[in-house]
PDB file of C-alpha atoms in Angstrom:
ATOM      1  CA  GLU A 263      87.897  95.842  85.915  1.00 85.00           C
ATOM      2  CA  ALA A 264      85.868  98.686  87.399  1.00 84.00           C
ATOM      3  CA  GLN A 265      88.018 100.530  89.861  1.00 93.00           C
ATOM      4  CA  VAL A 266      89.182 103.728  91.485  1.00 96.00           C
ATOM      5  CA  THR A 267      92.941 104.166  91.631  1.00 97.00           C
ATOM      6  CA  GLN A 268      94.941 106.499  93.823  1.00 97.00           C
ATOM      7  CA  ASN A 269      98.589 107.428  93.771  1.00 97.00           C
ATOM      8  CA  PRO A 270     100.722 107.411  95.738  1.00 97.00           C
ATOM      9  CA  ARG A 271      99.516 104.871  98.280  1.00 96.00           C
ATOM     10  CA  TYR A 272     101.962 106.081 100.908  1.00 97.00           C
ATOM     11  CA  LEU A 273     103.676 109.433 101.214  1.00 97.00           C
ATOM     12  CA  ILE A 274     105.876 111.030 103.843  1.00 97.00           C
ATOM     13  CA  THR A 275     106.597 114.689 103.267  1.00 96.00           C
ATOM     14  CA  VAL A 276     107.591 117.835 105.121  1.00 96.00           C
ATOM     15  CA  THR A 277     105.620 120.890 106.092  1.00 97.00           C
ATOM     16  CA  GLY A 278     105.098 123.320 103.242  1.00 96.00           C
ATOM     17  CA  LYS A 279     106.103 121.104 100.327  1.00 96.00           C
ATOM     18  CA  LYS A 280     103.296 121.089  97.777  1.00 97.00           C
ATOM     19  CA  LEU A 281     101.924 117.683  96.857  1.00 97.00           C
ATOM     20  CA  THR A 282      99.233 116.147  94.684  1.00 98.00           C
ATOM     21  CA  VAL A 283      97.393 112.891  95.234  1.00 98.00           C
ATOM     22  CA  THR A 284      95.917 111.596  92.017  1.00 98.00           C
ATOM     23  CA  CYS A 285      92.586 109.801  91.683  1.00 98.00           C
ATOM     24  CA  SER A 286      91.216 108.148  88.576  1.00 98.00           C
ATOM     25  CA  GLN A 287      88.089 106.069  87.893  1.00 97.00           C
ATOM     26  CA  ASN A 288      87.178 104.009  84.823  1.00 95.00           C
ATOM     27  CA  MET A 289      83.418 103.737  85.395  1.00 93.00           C
ATOM     28  CA  ASN A 290      82.350 106.992  83.717  1.00 93.00           C
ATOM     29  CA  HIS A 291      80.965 108.231  87.025  1.00 92.00           C
ATOM     30  CA  GLU A 292      79.868 111.837  87.255  1.00 90.00           C
ATOM     31  CA  TYR A 293      80.304 112.148  90.995  1.00 90.00           C
ATOM     32  CA  MET A 294      83.720 112.046  92.656  1.00 93.00           C
ATOM     33  CA  SER A 295      84.784 113.021  96.136  1.00 94.00           C
ATOM     34  CA  TRP A 296      87.639 113.035  98.596  1.00 97.00           C
ATOM     35  CA  TYR A 297      87.457 111.944 102.221  1.00 96.00           C
ATOM     36  CA  ARG A 298      89.932 111.918 105.025  1.00 97.00           C
ATOM     37  CA  GLN A 299      89.859 109.359 107.806  1.00 96.00           C
ATOM     38  CA  ASP A 300      91.190 110.089 111.261  1.00 94.00           C
ATOM     39  CA  PRO A 301      91.047 107.835 114.334  1.00 89.00           C
ATOM     40  CA  GLY A 302      87.817 108.247 116.256  1.00 86.00           C
ATOM     41  CA  LEU A 303      86.317 110.576 113.659  1.00 88.00           C
ATOM     42  CA  GLY A 304      85.267 108.269 110.857  1.00 89.00           C
ATOM     43  CA  LEU A 305      85.486 109.605 107.312  1.00 93.00           C
ATOM     44  CA  ARG A 306      84.833 113.239 106.541  1.00 94.00           C
ATOM     45  CA  GLN A 307      84.286 114.723 103.111  1.00 93.00           C
ATOM     46  CA  ILE A 308      86.866 117.244 101.898  1.00 96.00           C
ATOM     47  CA  TYR A 309      85.670 118.189  98.399  1.00 95.00           C
ATOM     48  CA  TYR A 310      83.355 116.750  95.835  1.00 92.00           C
ATOM     49  CA  SER A 311      82.635 117.162  92.154  1.00 92.00           C
ATOM     50  CA  MET A 312      79.343 116.546  90.407  1.00 88.00           C
ATOM     51  CA  ASN A 313      80.843 116.690  86.929  1.00 89.00           C
ATOM     52  CA  VAL A 314      83.646 118.183  84.871  1.00 92.00           C
ATOM     53  CA  GLU A 315      84.544 121.708  85.985  1.00 92.00           C
ATOM     54  CA  VAL A 316      82.038 121.503  88.868  1.00 90.00           C
ATOM     55  CA  THR A 317      83.555 121.229  92.337  1.00 93.00           C
ATOM     56  CA  ASP A 318      82.393 122.203  95.797  1.00 91.00           C
ATOM     57  CA  LYS A 319      83.511 122.119  99.399  1.00 92.00           C
ATOM     58  CA  GLY A 320      82.675 119.305 101.745  1.00 91.00           C
ATOM     59  CA  ASP A 321      82.870 119.389 105.520  1.00 90.00           C
ATOM     60  CA  VAL A 322      86.639 119.908 105.938  1.00 95.00           C
ATOM     61  CA  PRO A 323      87.996 121.768 102.861  1.00 96.00           C
ATOM     62  CA  GLU A 324      90.567 124.032 104.560  1.00 97.00           C
ATOM     63  CA  GLY A 325      94.092 123.495 103.243  1.00 97.00           C
ATOM     64  CA  TYR A 326      93.013 121.522 100.171  1.00 98.00           C
ATOM     65  CA  LYS A 327      92.310 122.213  96.526  1.00 97.00           C
ATOM     66  CA  VAL A 328      90.849 120.040  93.798  1.00 97.00           C
ATOM     67  CA  SER A 329      90.267 120.220  90.081  1.00 96.00           C
ATOM     68  CA  ARG A 330      88.089 118.281  87.638  1.00 96.00           C
ATOM     69  CA  LYS A 331      89.327 118.917  84.124  1.00 97.00           C
ATOM     70  CA  GLU A 332      88.444 115.428  82.920  1.00 96.00           C
ATOM     71  CA  LYS A 333      85.613 113.189  83.988  1.00 95.00           C
ATOM     72  CA  ARG A 334      87.864 110.333  85.073  1.00 97.00           C
ATOM     73  CA  ASN A 335      90.382 112.320  87.163  1.00 98.00           C
ATOM     74  CA  PHE A 336      89.981 114.218  90.407  1.00 98.00           C
ATOM     75  CA  PRO A 337      93.329 115.160  91.959  1.00 98.00           C
ATOM     76  CA  LEU A 338      93.674 116.429  95.519  1.00 98.00           C
ATOM     77  CA  ILE A 339      96.208 119.201  95.983  1.00 98.00           C
ATOM     78  CA  LEU A 340      97.844 120.279  99.216  1.00 97.00           C
ATOM     79  CA  GLU A 341      99.548 123.582  98.434  1.00 95.00           C
ATOM     80  CA  SER A 342     101.324 123.870 101.791  1.00 97.00           C
ATOM     81  CA  PRO A 343     100.840 120.700 103.838  1.00 97.00           C
ATOM     82  CA  SER A 344     100.859 120.883 107.613  1.00 97.00           C
ATOM     83  CA  PRO A 345     101.149 118.126 110.245  1.00 97.00           C
ATOM     84  CA  ASN A 346      97.397 118.272 110.969  1.00 96.00           C
ATOM     85  CA  GLN A 347      96.833 116.987 107.437  1.00 98.00           C
ATOM     86  CA  THR A 348      98.483 113.703 108.339  1.00 98.00           C
ATOM     87  CA  SER A 349      95.685 111.285 107.605  1.00 97.00           C
ATOM     88  CA  LEU A 350      94.357 108.454 105.472  1.00 97.00           C
ATOM     89  CA  TYR A 351      92.769 109.825 102.304  1.00 98.00           C
ATOM     90  CA  PHE A 352      90.163 108.128 100.166  1.00 97.00           C
ATOM     91  CA  CYS A 353      88.889 109.043  96.756  1.00 97.00           C
ATOM     92  CA  ALA A 354      85.441 107.759  95.809  1.00 94.00           C
ATOM     93  CA  SER A 355      83.150 107.866  92.797  1.00 93.00           C
ATOM     94  CA  SER A 356      79.548 107.049  92.004  1.00 88.00           C
ATOM     95  CA  LEU A 357      76.758 107.760  89.608  1.00 82.00           C
ATOM     96  CA  ARG A 358      75.319 111.168  90.305  1.00 69.00           C
ATOM     97  CA  ASP A 359      72.325 111.373  92.593  1.00 57.00           C
ATOM     98  CA  SER A 360      72.315 107.669  92.964  1.00 60.00           C
ATOM     99  CA  GLY A 361      71.540 105.399  95.835  1.00 63.00           C
ATOM    100  CA  ASP A 362      74.160 103.026  94.533  1.00 69.00           C
ATOM    101  CA  GLU A 363      77.357 102.502  96.395  1.00 77.00           C
ATOM    102  CA  GLN A 364      80.267 104.835  96.215  1.00 84.00           C
ATOM    103  CA  PHE A 365      83.322 103.020  94.944  1.00 91.00           C
ATOM    104  CA  PHE A 366      86.379 103.765  97.017  1.00 94.00           C
ATOM    105  CA  GLY A 367      90.001 103.861  96.028  1.00 96.00           C
ATOM    106  CA  PRO A 368      92.549 101.928  98.083  1.00 96.00           C
ATOM    107  CA  GLY A 369      93.514 104.945 100.181  1.00 96.00           C
ATOM    108  CA  THR A 370      96.601 107.142 100.483  1.00 97.00           C
ATOM    109  CA  ARG A 371      98.350 107.295 103.814  1.00 96.00           C
ATOM    110  CA  LEU A 372      99.938 110.721 104.150  1.00 97.00           C
ATOM    111  CA  THR A 373     102.366 111.782 106.865  1.00 97.00           C
ATOM    112  CA  VAL A 374     103.424 115.412 107.091  1.00 97.00           C
ATOM    113  CA  LEU A 375     106.459 115.994 109.309  1.00 96.00           C
TER     114      LEU A 375
ATOM    115  CA  ALA B 114      72.455 118.381 107.949  1.00 78.00           C
ATOM    116  CA  GLN B 115      72.838 114.663 108.252  1.00 86.00           C
ATOM    117  CA  LYS B 116      74.249 112.856 111.237  1.00 92.00           C
ATOM    118  CA  ILE B 117      75.143 109.235 111.881  1.00 95.00           C
ATOM    119  CA  THR B 118      75.648 107.843 115.370  1.00 97.00           C
ATOM    120  CA  GLN B 119      77.320 104.533 116.102  1.00 96.00           C
ATOM    121  CA  THR B 120      77.246 103.999 119.849  1.00 96.00           C
ATOM    122  CA  GLN B 121      79.474 100.923 120.029  1.00 95.00           C
ATOM    123  CA  PRO B 122      83.154 101.864 119.690  1.00 93.00           C
ATOM    124  CA  GLY B 123      84.166  98.219 120.017  1.00 95.00           C
ATOM    125  CA  MET B 124      82.637  94.765 120.276  1.00 95.00           C
ATOM    126  CA  PHE B 125      83.957  91.315 121.067  1.00 96.00           C
ATOM    127  CA  VAL B 126      81.861  88.449 119.734  1.00 96.00           C
ATOM    128  CA  GLN B 127      82.326  84.694 119.777  1.00 96.00           C
ATOM    129  CA  GLU B 128      82.757  83.041 116.403  1.00 97.00           C
ATOM    130  CA  LYS B 129      79.532  81.709 114.846  1.00 96.00           C
ATOM    131  CA  GLU B 130      77.347  84.012 116.917  1.00 97.00           C
ATOM    132  CA  ALA B 131      75.141  86.624 115.288  1.00 97.00           C
ATOM    133  CA  VAL B 132      76.217  90.246 115.623  1.00 97.00           C
ATOM    134  CA  THR B 133      74.167  93.425 115.587  1.00 97.00           C
ATOM    135  CA  LEU B 134      75.968  96.700 114.977  1.00 98.00           C
ATOM    136  CA  ASP B 135      73.916  99.738 115.915  1.00 98.00           C
ATOM    137  CA  CYS B 136      73.381 102.794 113.748  1.00 98.00           C
ATOM    138  CA  THR B 137      71.014 105.682 114.224  1.00 98.00           C
ATOM    139  CA  TYR B 138      70.714 108.606 111.877  1.00 97.00           C
ATOM    140  CA  ASP B 139      69.263 112.057 111.688  1.00 95.00           C
ATOM    141  CA  THR B 140      68.235 113.851 108.524  1.00 90.00           C
ATOM    142  CA  SER B 141      65.615 116.221 107.199  1.00 87.00           C
ATOM    143  CA  ASP B 142      65.790 114.655 103.733  1.00 83.00           C
ATOM    144  CA  GLN B 143      62.839 112.591 102.554  1.00 86.00           C
ATOM    145  CA  SER B 144      64.849 110.526 100.120  1.00 87.00           C
ATOM    146  CA  TYR B 145      68.063 109.043 101.399  1.00 90.00           C
ATOM    147  CA  GLY B 146      70.155 105.938 101.346  1.00 91.00           C
ATOM    148  CA  LEU B 147      71.845 104.080 104.160  1.00 94.00           C
ATOM    149  CA  PHE B 148      75.068 102.157 103.642  1.00 94.00           C
ATOM    150  CA  TRP B 149      77.350  99.902 105.595  1.00 96.00           C
ATOM    151  CA  TYR B 150      81.026  99.602 104.796  1.00 96.00           C
ATOM    152  CA  LYS B 151      83.634  97.243 106.203  1.00 97.00           C
ATOM    153  CA  GLN B 152      87.231  98.319 106.657  1.00 96.00           C
ATOM    154  CA  PRO B 153      89.654  95.473 107.448  1.00 96.00           C
ATOM    155  CA  SER B 154      93.084  96.142 108.868  1.00 94.00           C
ATOM    156  CA  SER B 155      94.434  96.431 105.317  1.00 92.00           C
ATOM    157  CA  GLY B 156      92.536  99.708 105.037  1.00 92.00           C
ATOM    158  CA  GLU B 157      90.274  99.408 102.017  1.00 93.00           C
ATOM    159  CA  MET B 158      86.598 100.318 102.219  1.00 94.00           C
ATOM    160  CA  ILE B 159      84.350  97.429 101.266  1.00 93.00           C
ATOM    161  CA  PHE B 160      80.693  98.065 100.501  1.00 91.00           C
ATOM    162  CA  LEU B 161      78.406  95.624 102.309  1.00 94.00           C
ATOM    163  CA  ILE B 162      74.771  96.613 101.982  1.00 94.00           C
ATOM    164  CA  TYR B 163      72.410  99.425 101.003  1.00 92.00           C
ATOM    165  CA  GLN B 164      68.914 100.423 102.109  1.00 93.00           C
ATOM    166  CA  GLY B 165      66.844 103.114 100.446  1.00 91.00           C
ATOM    167  CA  SER B 166      64.523 105.217 102.559  1.00 91.00           C
ATOM    168  CA  TYR B 167      61.532 104.130 100.478  1.00 91.00           C
ATOM    169  CA  ASP B 168      62.408 100.451 100.419  1.00 89.00           C
ATOM    170  CA  GLU B 169      59.730  98.568 102.288  1.00 86.00           C
ATOM    171  CA  GLN B 170      61.725  95.420 102.827  1.00 93.00           C
ATOM    172  CA  ASN B 171      64.924  95.157 104.792  1.00 95.00           C
ATOM    173  CA  ALA B 172      67.978  94.695 102.598  1.00 94.00           C
ATOM    174  CA  THR B 173      69.892  91.428 102.706  1.00 95.00           C
ATOM    175  CA  GLU B 174      73.203  90.418 101.140  1.00 94.00           C
ATOM    176  CA  GLY B 175      74.356  86.938 102.034  1.00 96.00           C
ATOM    177  CA  ARG B 176      75.163  86.896 105.761  1.00 96.00           C
ATOM    178  CA  TYR B 177      74.462  90.625 106.055  1.00 97.00           C
ATOM    179  CA  SER B 178      71.061  92.123 106.675  1.00 97.00           C
ATOM    180  CA  LEU B 179      70.003  95.623 107.507  1.00 97.00           C
ATOM    181  CA  ASN B 180      67.354  96.068 110.174  1.00 96.00           C
ATOM    182  CA  PHE B 181      65.731  99.283 108.980  1.00 96.00           C
ATOM    183  CA  GLN B 182      63.324 100.987 111.358  1.00 96.00           C
ATOM    184  CA  LYS B 183      62.396 104.256 109.735  1.00 94.00           C
ATOM    185  CA  ALA B 184      60.282 105.643 112.557  1.00 93.00           C
ATOM    186  CA  ARG B 185      63.145 105.098 114.986  1.00 95.00           C
ATOM    187  CA  LYS B 186      65.703 106.309 112.442  1.00 96.00           C
ATOM    188  CA  SER B 187      67.816 103.252 112.930  1.00 97.00           C
ATOM    189  CA  ALA B 188      69.650 101.076 110.423  1.00 97.00           C
ATOM    190  CA  ASN B 189      71.376  98.302 112.316  1.00 98.00           C
ATOM    191  CA  LEU B 190      73.627  95.830 110.544  1.00 98.00           C
ATOM    192  CA  VAL B 191      73.135  92.186 111.415  1.00 98.00           C
ATOM    193  CA  ILE B 192      75.837  89.659 110.606  1.00 97.00           C
ATOM    194  CA  SER B 193      74.687  86.084 110.939  1.00 95.00           C
ATOM    195  CA  ALA B 194      77.059  83.266 111.877  1.00 94.00           C
ATOM    196  CA  SER B 195      80.095  85.469 112.395  1.00 96.00           C
ATOM    197  CA  GLN B 196      83.500  84.388 111.109  1.00 96.00           C
ATOM    198  CA  LEU B 197      87.035  85.318 112.093  1.00 97.00           C
ATOM    199  CA  GLY B 198      87.340  87.241 108.833  1.00 96.00           C
ATOM    200  CA  ASP B 199      84.553  89.547 109.952  1.00 97.00           C
ATOM    201  CA  SER B 200      86.949  91.229 112.371  1.00 98.00           C
ATOM    202  CA  ALA B 201      87.207  94.802 111.088  1.00 98.00           C
ATOM    203  CA  MET B 202      85.948  98.358 111.482  1.00 96.00           C
ATOM    204  CA  TYR B 203      82.372  98.843 110.343  1.00 97.00           C
ATOM    205  CA  PHE B 204      81.003 102.173 109.244  1.00 96.00           C
ATOM    206  CA  CYS B 205      77.418 103.212 108.812  1.00 97.00           C
ATOM    207  CA  ALA B 206      76.857 106.022 106.325  1.00 94.00           C
ATOM    208  CA  MET B 207      74.049 107.878 104.647  1.00 92.00           C
ATOM    209  CA  ARG B 208      73.514 109.972 101.567  1.00 87.00           C
ATOM    210  CA  ASP B 209      70.783 112.211 100.202  1.00 80.00           C
ATOM    211  CA  THR B 210      69.322 110.567  97.098  1.00 74.00           C
ATOM    212  CA  GLY B 211      66.756 113.225  96.283  1.00 68.00           C
ATOM    213  CA  GLY B 212      68.881 115.349  94.009  1.00 64.00           C
ATOM    214  CA  GLY B 213      71.207 116.892  96.525  1.00 61.00           C
ATOM    215  CA  ALA B 214      74.910 117.100  96.014  1.00 60.00           C
ATOM    216  CA  ASP B 215      75.941 115.592  99.308  1.00 67.00           C
ATOM    217  CA  GLY B 216      78.424 112.826  99.619  1.00 79.00           C
ATOM    218  CA  LEU B 217      78.372 110.190 102.280  1.00 86.00           C
ATOM    219  CA  THR B 218      78.087 111.170 105.913  1.00 91.00           C
ATOM    220  CA  PHE B 219      79.804 108.566 108.057  1.00 93.00           C
ATOM    221  CA  GLY B 220      79.526 107.480 111.643  1.00 95.00           C
ATOM    222  CA  LYS B 221      82.656 107.048 113.733  1.00 94.00           C
ATOM    223  CA  GLY B 222      82.649 103.305 113.317  1.00 95.00           C
ATOM    224  CA  THR B 223      82.513 100.147 115.389  1.00 96.00           C
ATOM    225  CA  HIS B 224      85.566  97.964 115.808  1.00 96.00           C
ATOM    226  CA  LEU B 225      84.355  94.366 115.711  1.00 98.00           C
ATOM    227  CA  ILE B 226      86.591  91.565 116.929  1.00 97.00           C
ATOM    228  CA  ILE B 227      85.513  87.975 116.412  1.00 97.00           C
ATOM    229  CA  GLN B 228      87.018  85.572 118.910  1.00 96.00           C
ATOM    230  CA  PRO B 229      87.553  81.864 118.197  1.00 94.00           C
TER     231      PRO B 229
END
């Protein structure tokens, strides 16, 4: 089954404790990205990657890091989480430069205390 | 830069009625795609329909159709014969399809509630 998986689905952590949210897709997509969703703001892009070892900032990259060492994986790293990073996070993938849909993961609900 | 505007924060609609969710967009790209996603209370993002900027016909997918008016820069979603299960958040989004590296730019969403 074609899918994007994220782990963990739910996470409560404390300020400053480094965490990683994993994202993996099995569709051989070149393009992967991370979004955060906050009430009243819709989804905003954090980082994206057009292929292995190619990453770039989206609209709200501050406080986040990513890496793309393998085509299927695109982890999101919060080196020192803060309460304003409490949000719902989505990973998505698609064919590069395509008008086709972006496939979304199930979401990770993060709370930073 | 791309921008999506959804002017209806919330809507209440009677079951079986047709629903139109508004979406206007702004972009300087010539080649772009417009998307609608549904987000039920469970949280997942469900792709509904896609319209390319060069598509001459309005897209349709089952009960969903996209009323694309390029000159007005609008891409309204029409849901025919609404059902209780249509209650959800709906997001309009767009993406450059001309070779740019942009992801999806989303609107703020419309919360649709279908009443029995």
